[in-house]
Short mmCIF file of C-alpha atoms and ligand atoms in Angstrom, two decimals:
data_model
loop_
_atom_site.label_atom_id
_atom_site.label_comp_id
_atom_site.label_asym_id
_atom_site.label_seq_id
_atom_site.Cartn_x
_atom_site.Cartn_y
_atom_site.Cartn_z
CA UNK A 1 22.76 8.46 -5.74
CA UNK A 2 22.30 11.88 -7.39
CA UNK A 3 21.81 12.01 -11.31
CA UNK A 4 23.11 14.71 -13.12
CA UNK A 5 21.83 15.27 -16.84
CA UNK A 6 24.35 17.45 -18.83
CA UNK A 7 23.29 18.68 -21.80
CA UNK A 8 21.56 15.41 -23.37
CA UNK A 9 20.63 14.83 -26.19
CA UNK A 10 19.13 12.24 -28.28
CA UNK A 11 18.46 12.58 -32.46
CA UNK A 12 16.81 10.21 -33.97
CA UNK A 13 16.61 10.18 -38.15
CA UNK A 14 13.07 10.28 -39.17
CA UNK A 15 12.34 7.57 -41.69
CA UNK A 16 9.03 9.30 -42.75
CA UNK A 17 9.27 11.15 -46.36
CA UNK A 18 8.14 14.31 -45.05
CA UNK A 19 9.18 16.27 -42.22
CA UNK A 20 12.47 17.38 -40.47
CA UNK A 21 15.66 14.84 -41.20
CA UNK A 22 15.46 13.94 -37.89
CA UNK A 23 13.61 14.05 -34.64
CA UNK A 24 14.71 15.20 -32.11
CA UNK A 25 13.47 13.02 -29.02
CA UNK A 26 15.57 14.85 -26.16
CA UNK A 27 16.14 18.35 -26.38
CA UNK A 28 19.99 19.68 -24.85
CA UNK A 29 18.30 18.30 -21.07
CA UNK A 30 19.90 20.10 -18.44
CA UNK A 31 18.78 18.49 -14.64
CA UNK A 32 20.00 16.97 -11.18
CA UNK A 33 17.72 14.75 -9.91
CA UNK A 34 18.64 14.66 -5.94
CA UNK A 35 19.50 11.39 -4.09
CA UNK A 36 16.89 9.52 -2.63
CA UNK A 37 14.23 11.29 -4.72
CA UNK A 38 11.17 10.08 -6.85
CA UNK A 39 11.16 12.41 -10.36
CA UNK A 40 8.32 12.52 -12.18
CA UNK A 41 8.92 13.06 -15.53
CA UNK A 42 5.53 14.31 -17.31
CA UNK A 43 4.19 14.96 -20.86
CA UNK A 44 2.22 13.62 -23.62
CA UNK A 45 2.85 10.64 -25.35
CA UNK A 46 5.66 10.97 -27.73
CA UNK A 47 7.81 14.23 -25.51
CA UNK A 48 10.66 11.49 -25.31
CA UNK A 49 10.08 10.28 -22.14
CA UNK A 50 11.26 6.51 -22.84
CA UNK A 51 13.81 7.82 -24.91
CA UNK A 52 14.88 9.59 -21.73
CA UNK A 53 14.91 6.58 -19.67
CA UNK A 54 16.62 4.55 -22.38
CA UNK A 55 19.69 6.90 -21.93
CA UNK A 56 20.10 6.64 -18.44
CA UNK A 57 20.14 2.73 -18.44
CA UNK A 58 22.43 2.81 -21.15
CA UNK A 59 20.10 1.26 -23.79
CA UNK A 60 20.27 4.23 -26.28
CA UNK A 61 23.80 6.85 -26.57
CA UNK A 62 23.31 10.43 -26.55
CA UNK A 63 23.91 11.93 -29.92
CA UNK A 64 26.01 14.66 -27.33
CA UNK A 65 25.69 15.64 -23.81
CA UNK A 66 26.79 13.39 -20.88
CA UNK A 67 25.01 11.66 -18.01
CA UNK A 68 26.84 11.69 -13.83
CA UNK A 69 25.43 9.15 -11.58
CA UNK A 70 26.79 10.53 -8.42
CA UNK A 71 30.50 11.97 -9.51
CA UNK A 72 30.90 8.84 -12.08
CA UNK A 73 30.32 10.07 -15.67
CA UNK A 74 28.86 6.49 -16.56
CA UNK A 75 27.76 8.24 -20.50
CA UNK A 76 29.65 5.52 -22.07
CA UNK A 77 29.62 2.79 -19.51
CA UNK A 78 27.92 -0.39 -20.79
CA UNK A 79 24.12 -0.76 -19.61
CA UNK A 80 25.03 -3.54 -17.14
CA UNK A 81 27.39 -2.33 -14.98
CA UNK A 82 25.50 0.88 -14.47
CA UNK A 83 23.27 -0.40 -11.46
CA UNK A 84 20.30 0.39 -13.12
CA UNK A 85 17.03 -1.41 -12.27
CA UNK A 86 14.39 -0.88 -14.75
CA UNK A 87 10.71 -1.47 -15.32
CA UNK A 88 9.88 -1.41 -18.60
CA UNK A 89 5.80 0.06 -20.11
CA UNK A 90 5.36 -3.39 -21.19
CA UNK A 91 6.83 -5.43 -18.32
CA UNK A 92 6.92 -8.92 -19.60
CA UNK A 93 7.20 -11.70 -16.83
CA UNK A 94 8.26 -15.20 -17.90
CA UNK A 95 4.99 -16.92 -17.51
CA UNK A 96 6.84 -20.14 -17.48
CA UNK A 97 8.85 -19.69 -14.56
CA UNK A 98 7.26 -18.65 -10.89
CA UNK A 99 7.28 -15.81 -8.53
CA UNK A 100 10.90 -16.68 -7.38
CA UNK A 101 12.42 -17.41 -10.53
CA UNK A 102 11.17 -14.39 -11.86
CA UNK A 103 12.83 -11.96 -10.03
CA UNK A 104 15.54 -14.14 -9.50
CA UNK A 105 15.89 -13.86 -13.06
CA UNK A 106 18.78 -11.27 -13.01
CA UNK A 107 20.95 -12.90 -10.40
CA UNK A 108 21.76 -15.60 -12.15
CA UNK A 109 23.39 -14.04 -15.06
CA UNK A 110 26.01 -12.61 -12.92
CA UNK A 111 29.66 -13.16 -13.76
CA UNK A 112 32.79 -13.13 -11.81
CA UNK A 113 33.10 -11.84 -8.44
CA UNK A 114 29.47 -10.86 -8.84
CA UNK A 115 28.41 -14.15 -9.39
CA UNK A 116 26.14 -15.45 -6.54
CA UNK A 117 25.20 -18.57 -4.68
CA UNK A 118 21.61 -20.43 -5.27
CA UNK A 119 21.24 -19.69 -1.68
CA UNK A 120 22.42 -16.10 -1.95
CA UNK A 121 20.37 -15.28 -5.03
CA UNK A 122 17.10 -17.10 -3.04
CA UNK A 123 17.70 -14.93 -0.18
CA UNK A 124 17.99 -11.61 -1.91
CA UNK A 125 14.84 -12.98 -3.48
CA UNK A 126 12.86 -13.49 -1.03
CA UNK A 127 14.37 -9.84 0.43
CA UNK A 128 13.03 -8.55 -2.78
CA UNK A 129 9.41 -9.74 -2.52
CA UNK A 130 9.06 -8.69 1.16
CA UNK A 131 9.60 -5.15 -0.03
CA UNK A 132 6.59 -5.35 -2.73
CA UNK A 133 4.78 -7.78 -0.15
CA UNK A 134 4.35 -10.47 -2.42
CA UNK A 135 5.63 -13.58 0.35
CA UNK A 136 3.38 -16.03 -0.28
CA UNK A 137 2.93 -15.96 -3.70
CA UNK A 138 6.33 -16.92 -4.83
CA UNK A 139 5.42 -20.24 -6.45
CA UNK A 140 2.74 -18.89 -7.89
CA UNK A 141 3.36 -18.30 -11.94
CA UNK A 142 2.00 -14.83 -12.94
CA UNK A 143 -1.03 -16.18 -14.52
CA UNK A 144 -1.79 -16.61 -11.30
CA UNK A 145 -1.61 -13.48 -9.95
CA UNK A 146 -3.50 -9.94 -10.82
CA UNK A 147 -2.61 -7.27 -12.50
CA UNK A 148 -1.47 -5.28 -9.48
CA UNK A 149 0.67 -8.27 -8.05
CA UNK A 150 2.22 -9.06 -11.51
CA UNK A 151 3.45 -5.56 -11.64
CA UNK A 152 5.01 -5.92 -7.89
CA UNK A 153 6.88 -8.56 -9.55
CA UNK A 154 8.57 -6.72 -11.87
CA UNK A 155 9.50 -4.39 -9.57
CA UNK A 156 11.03 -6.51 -7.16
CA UNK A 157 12.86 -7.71 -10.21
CA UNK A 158 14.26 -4.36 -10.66
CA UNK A 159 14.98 -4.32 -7.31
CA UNK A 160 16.55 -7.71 -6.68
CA UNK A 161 20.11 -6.13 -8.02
CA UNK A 162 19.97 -3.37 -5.25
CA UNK A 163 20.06 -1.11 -7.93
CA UNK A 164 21.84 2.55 -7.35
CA UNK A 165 18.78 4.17 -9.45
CA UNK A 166 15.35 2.65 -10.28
CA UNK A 167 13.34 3.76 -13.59
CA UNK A 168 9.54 3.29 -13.93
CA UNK A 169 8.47 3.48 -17.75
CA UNK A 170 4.30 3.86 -17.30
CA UNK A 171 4.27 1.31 -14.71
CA UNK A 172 0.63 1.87 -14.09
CA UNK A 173 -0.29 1.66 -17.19
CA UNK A 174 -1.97 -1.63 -17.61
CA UNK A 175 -3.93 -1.34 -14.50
CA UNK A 176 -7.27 -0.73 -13.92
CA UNK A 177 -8.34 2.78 -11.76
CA UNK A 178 -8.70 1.71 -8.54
CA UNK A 179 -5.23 -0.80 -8.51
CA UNK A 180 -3.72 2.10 -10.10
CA UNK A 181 -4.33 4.06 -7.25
CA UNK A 182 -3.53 1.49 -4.82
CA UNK A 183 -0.32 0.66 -6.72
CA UNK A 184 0.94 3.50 -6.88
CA UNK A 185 1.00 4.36 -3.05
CA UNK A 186 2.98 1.38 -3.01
CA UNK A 187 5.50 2.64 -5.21
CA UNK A 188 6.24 5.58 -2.99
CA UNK A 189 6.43 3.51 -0.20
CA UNK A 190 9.10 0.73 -1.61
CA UNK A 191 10.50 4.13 -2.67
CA UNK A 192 10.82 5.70 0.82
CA UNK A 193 11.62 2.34 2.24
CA UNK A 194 14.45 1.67 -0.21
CA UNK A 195 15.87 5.10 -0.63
CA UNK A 196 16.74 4.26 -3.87
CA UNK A 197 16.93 7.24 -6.69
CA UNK A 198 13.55 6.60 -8.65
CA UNK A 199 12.60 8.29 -11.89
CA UNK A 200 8.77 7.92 -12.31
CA UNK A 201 7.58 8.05 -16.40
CA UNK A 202 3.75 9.23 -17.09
CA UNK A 203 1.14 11.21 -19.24
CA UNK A 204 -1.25 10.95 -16.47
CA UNK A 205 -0.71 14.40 -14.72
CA UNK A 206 -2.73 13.42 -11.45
CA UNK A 207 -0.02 10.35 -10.91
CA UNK A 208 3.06 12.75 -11.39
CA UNK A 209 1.33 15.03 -9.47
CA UNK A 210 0.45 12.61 -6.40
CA UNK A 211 3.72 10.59 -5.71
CA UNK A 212 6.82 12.74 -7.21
CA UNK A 213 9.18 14.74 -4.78
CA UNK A 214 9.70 17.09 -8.24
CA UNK A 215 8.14 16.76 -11.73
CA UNK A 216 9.75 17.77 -14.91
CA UNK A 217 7.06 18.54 -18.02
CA UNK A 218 8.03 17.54 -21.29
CA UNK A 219 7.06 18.57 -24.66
CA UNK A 220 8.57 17.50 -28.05
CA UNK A 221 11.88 16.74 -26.33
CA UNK A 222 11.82 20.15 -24.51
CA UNK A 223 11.84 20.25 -20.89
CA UNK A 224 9.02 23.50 -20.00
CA UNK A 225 9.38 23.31 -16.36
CA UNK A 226 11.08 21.11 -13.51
CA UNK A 227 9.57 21.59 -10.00
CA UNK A 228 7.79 20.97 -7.02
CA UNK A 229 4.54 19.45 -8.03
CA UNK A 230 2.18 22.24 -6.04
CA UNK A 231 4.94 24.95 -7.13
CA UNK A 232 4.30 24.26 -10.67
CA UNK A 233 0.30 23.86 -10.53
CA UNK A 234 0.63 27.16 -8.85
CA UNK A 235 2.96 28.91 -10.63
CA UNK A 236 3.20 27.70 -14.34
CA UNK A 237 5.46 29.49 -16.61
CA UNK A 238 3.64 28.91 -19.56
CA UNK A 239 0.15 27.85 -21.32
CA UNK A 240 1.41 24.32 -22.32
CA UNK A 241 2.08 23.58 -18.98
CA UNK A 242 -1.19 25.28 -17.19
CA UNK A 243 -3.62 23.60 -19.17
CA UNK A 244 -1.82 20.12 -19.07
CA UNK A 245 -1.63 20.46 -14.94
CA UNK A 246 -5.10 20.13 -13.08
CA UNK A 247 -8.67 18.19 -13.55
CA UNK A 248 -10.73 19.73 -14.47
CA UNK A 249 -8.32 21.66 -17.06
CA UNK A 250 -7.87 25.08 -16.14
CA UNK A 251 -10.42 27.63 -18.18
CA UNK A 252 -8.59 29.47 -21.00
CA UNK A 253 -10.10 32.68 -22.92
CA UNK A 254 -9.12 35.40 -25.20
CA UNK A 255 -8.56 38.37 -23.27
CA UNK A 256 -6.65 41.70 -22.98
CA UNK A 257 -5.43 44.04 -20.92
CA UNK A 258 -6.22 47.70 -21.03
CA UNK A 259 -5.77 50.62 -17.84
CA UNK A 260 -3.83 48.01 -15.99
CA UNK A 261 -7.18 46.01 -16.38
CA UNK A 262 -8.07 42.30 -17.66
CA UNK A 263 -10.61 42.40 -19.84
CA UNK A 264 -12.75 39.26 -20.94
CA UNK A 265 -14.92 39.90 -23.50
CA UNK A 266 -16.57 43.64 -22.51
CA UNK A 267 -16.42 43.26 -18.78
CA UNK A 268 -13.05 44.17 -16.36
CA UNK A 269 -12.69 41.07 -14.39
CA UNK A 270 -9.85 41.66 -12.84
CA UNK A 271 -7.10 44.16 -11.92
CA UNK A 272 -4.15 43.62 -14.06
CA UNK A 273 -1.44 45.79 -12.25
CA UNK A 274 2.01 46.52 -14.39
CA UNK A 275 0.82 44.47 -17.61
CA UNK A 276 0.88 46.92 -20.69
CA UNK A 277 -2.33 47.14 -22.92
CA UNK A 278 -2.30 43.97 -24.97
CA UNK A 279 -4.04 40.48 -25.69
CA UNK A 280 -3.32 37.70 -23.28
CA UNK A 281 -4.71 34.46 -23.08
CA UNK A 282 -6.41 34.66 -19.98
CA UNK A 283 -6.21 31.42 -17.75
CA UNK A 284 -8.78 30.92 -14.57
CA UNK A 285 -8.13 27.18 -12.35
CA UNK A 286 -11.87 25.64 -11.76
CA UNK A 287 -11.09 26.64 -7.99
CA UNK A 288 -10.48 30.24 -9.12
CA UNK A 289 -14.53 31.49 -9.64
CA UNK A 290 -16.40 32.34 -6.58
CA UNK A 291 -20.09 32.93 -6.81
CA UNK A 292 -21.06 36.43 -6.48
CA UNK A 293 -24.44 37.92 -7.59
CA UNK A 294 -22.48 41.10 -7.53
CA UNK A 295 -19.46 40.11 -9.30
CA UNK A 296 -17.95 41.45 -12.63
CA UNK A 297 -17.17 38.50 -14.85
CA UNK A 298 -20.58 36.44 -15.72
CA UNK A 299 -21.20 33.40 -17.72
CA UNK A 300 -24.06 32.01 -19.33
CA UNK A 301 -25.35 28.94 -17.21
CA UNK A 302 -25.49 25.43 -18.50
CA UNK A 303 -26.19 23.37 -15.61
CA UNK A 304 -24.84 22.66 -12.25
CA UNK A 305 -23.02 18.95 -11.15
CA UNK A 306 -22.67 17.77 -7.88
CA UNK A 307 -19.68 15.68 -6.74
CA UNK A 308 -20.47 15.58 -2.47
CA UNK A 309 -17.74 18.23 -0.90
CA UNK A 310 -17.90 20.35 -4.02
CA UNK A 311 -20.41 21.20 -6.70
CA UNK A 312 -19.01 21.57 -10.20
CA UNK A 313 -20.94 24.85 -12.35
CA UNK A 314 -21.38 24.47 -15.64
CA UNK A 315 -21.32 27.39 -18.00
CA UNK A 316 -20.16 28.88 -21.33
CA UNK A 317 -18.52 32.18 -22.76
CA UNK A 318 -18.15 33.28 -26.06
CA UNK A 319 -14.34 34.27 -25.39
CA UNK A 320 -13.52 30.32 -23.89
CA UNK A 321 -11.34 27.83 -25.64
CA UNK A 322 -12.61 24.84 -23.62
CA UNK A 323 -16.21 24.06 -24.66
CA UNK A 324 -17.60 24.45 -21.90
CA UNK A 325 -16.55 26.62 -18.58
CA UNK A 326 -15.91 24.85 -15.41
CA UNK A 327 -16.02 25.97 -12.00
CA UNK A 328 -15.46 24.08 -9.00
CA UNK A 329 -16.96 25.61 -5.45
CA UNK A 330 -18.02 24.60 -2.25
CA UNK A 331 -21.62 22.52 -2.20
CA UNK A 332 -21.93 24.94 0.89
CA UNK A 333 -23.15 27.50 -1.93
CA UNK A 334 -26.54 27.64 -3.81
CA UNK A 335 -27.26 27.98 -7.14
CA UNK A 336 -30.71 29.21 -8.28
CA UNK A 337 -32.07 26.88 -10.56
CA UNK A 338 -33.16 27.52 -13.72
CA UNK A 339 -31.25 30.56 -13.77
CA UNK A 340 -29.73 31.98 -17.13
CA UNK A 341 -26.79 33.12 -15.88
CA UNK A 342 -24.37 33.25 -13.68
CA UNK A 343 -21.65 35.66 -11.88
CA UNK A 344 -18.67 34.73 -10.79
CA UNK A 345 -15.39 37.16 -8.33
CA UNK A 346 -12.05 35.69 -9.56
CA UNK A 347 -9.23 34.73 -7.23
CA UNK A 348 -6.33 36.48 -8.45
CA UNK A 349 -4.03 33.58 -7.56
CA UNK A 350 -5.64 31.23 -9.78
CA UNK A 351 -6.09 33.60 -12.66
CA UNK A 352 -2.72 33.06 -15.02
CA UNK A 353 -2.45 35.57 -18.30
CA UNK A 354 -0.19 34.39 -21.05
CA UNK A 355 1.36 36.02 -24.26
CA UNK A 356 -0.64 34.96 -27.14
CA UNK A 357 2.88 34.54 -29.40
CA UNK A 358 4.98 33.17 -27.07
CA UNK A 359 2.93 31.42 -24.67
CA UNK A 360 5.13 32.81 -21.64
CA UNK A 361 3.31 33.89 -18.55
CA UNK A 362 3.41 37.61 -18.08
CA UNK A 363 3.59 38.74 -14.75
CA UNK A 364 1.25 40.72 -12.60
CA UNK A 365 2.59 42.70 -9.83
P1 ADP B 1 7.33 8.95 -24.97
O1 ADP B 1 7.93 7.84 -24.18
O2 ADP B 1 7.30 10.25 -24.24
O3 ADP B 1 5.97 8.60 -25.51
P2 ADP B 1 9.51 8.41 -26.83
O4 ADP B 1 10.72 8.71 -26.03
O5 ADP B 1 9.14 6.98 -27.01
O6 ADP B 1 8.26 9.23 -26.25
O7 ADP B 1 9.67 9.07 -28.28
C1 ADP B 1 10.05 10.40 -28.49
C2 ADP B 1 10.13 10.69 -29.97
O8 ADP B 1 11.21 9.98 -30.56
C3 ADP B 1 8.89 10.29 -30.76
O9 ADP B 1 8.67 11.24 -31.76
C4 ADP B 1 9.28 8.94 -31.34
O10 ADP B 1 8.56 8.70 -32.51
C5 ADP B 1 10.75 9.11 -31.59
N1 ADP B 1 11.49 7.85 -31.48
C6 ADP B 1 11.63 7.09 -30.37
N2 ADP B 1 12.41 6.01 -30.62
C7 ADP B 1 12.78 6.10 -31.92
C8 ADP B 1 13.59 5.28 -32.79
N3 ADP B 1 14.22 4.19 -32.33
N4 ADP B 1 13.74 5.70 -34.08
C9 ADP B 1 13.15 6.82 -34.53
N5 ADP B 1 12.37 7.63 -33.77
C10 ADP B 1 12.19 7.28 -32.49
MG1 MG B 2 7.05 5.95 -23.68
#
């Protein structure tokens, strides 16, 4: 089922004494989201992500704009008889019921020619839990079960109505690293295996960036840029969304061009070809520094990490924003101890300059 987002948008009066009247949560949110895909939809706590969500199932109106699911304009339909399966940040499960009542749950409120048999609604249970591989554990209450199997729950709960679209508020959230990991690639694959439209809701870049088919980055309500996950590591279109893509962040440093030129402090680091004289924020990915005793952009050298397959460097600049300047290279290279500095070739494809007012990227030919 495709999603189409038309101009949506959600106000919300602010009850604080200061400030705007009103917030405004979702920003005129123009989008198709493609059938069969997992979105991610990325940004820092508070970009209206929920609030996003919340539309879509029907729990919130739009103050104006209009949601499609497929051809259907469903903007005004009621929130239960959109299809909608949802997973809420802070999925509660009835403790006092088990596995199979749980996400059995939702059958049994059915009316009319929906309405379902006990041995129907057991069966699409049980259909259900194979999905999230929980058989076995449906007698079990959730007390019983850990974090990462609770949270299957809920999702087959979502999933027990064979929903037409499937929303994931945070899902991960309450799980520790290495479930969240494993949890995750489980998501994608009940995702693949279901083929069912699934909108994915994070702040954690690295999980938007690992299981979405396309991410869309948020900030105070305003979408900044919808794409392919690599596409828009590689090719950001502005600072917000470079430096909240990528760990470690990307290095950012007062710069400017001159002669066609990037500049960084007194040295020419870089060639800067069709960019008129002016300051940029100049941008380098950890991955974009090669070590080069001959090249032109040096740091001063703090100290040198290593991880196995790559060894982190550790250095500082007057002209960086972050506190300290990170470079990521292969442990195949050596750096001299003790040494005081350090020089560094940049590769121009990982070197992004920005315009200090508006933040835009600027292009280099
Ligand atoms: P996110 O899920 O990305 O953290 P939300 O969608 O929950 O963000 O919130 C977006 C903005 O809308 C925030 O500024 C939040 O305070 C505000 N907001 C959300 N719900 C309400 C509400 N019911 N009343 C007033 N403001 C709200
Ligand atoms: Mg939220």
């Amino acid at each position: 089922m495709k999603i189409v987002l038309q101009n949506l948008t959600k106000k919300f009066p602010n009850r604080s004494k200061t400030g705007p009247k009103e917030v405004v949560a979702v920003n005129d949110f123009t989008f198709e989201i493609p059938d069969g895909k997992l979105i991610g939809l990325l940004g820092p706590s508070g970009c209206g992500k929920s609030t996003t969500l919340n539309l879509l199932c029907g729990l919130e109106k739009p103050t104006s704009g209009s949601i499609f699911f497929g051809d259907d304009d469903v903007t005004k339909v009621p929130a239960e008889r959109r299809g909608v399966g949802f997973v809420f940040q802070n999925y509660a499960l009835y403790p006092h019921l088990s596995v199979r009542q749980n996400i059995r749950f939702p059958l049994e409120n059915l009316k009319g020619d929906q309405k379902l048999s006990k041995q129907e609604m057991n069966a699409r249970a049980e259909e259900a839990s194979k999905l999230v591989q929980l058989e076995g554990l449906m007698e079990r209450k959730p007390s019983e079960l850990s974090g990462g199997q609770q949270q299957r729950v809920a999702i087959a709960r979502a999933l027990v109505k064979t929903p037409r679209v499937l929303l994931l508020d945070e899902p991960l959230s309450n799980l520790d690293a290495r479930l969240r990991l494993q949890t995750r690639e489980e998501i994608r694959r009940i995702q693949r295996e279901t083929g069912v439209t699934t909108i994915f809701v994070t702040h954690d870049q690295e999980e938007a960036m690992s299981i979405s088919d396309m991410i869309v980055v948020m900030r105070d309500g305003v979408i900044q840029q919808i794409g392919q996950p690599q596409e828009v590591y590689d090719e950001p279109d502005n600072l917000f969304v470079a430096k909240f893509l990528g760990t470690p962040p990307i290095n950012v440093f007062k710069g400017y061009v001159k002669g066609e030129k990037l500049f960084i402090g007194d040295e020419a680091v870089l060639d800067a070809k069709g960019v008129a004289d002016q300051e940029v924020w100049a941008t380098i990915r950890p991955e974009g520094f090669e070590l080069d005793e001959n090249g032109p952009f040096s740091c001063a050298l703090t100290g040198v990490e290593v991880m196995g397959r790559d060894i982190s460097v550790v250095a500082t600049h007057p002209q960086c924003e972050n506190v300290t300047v990170r470079a990521i290279i292969s442990s195949r290279n050596k750096v001299a101890v003790g040494a005081q500095s350090v020089r560094f070739t940049l590769v121009p494809e990982k070197v992004f300059l920005f315009d200090p007012q508006t933040e835009e990227r600027i292009c280099v030919q």
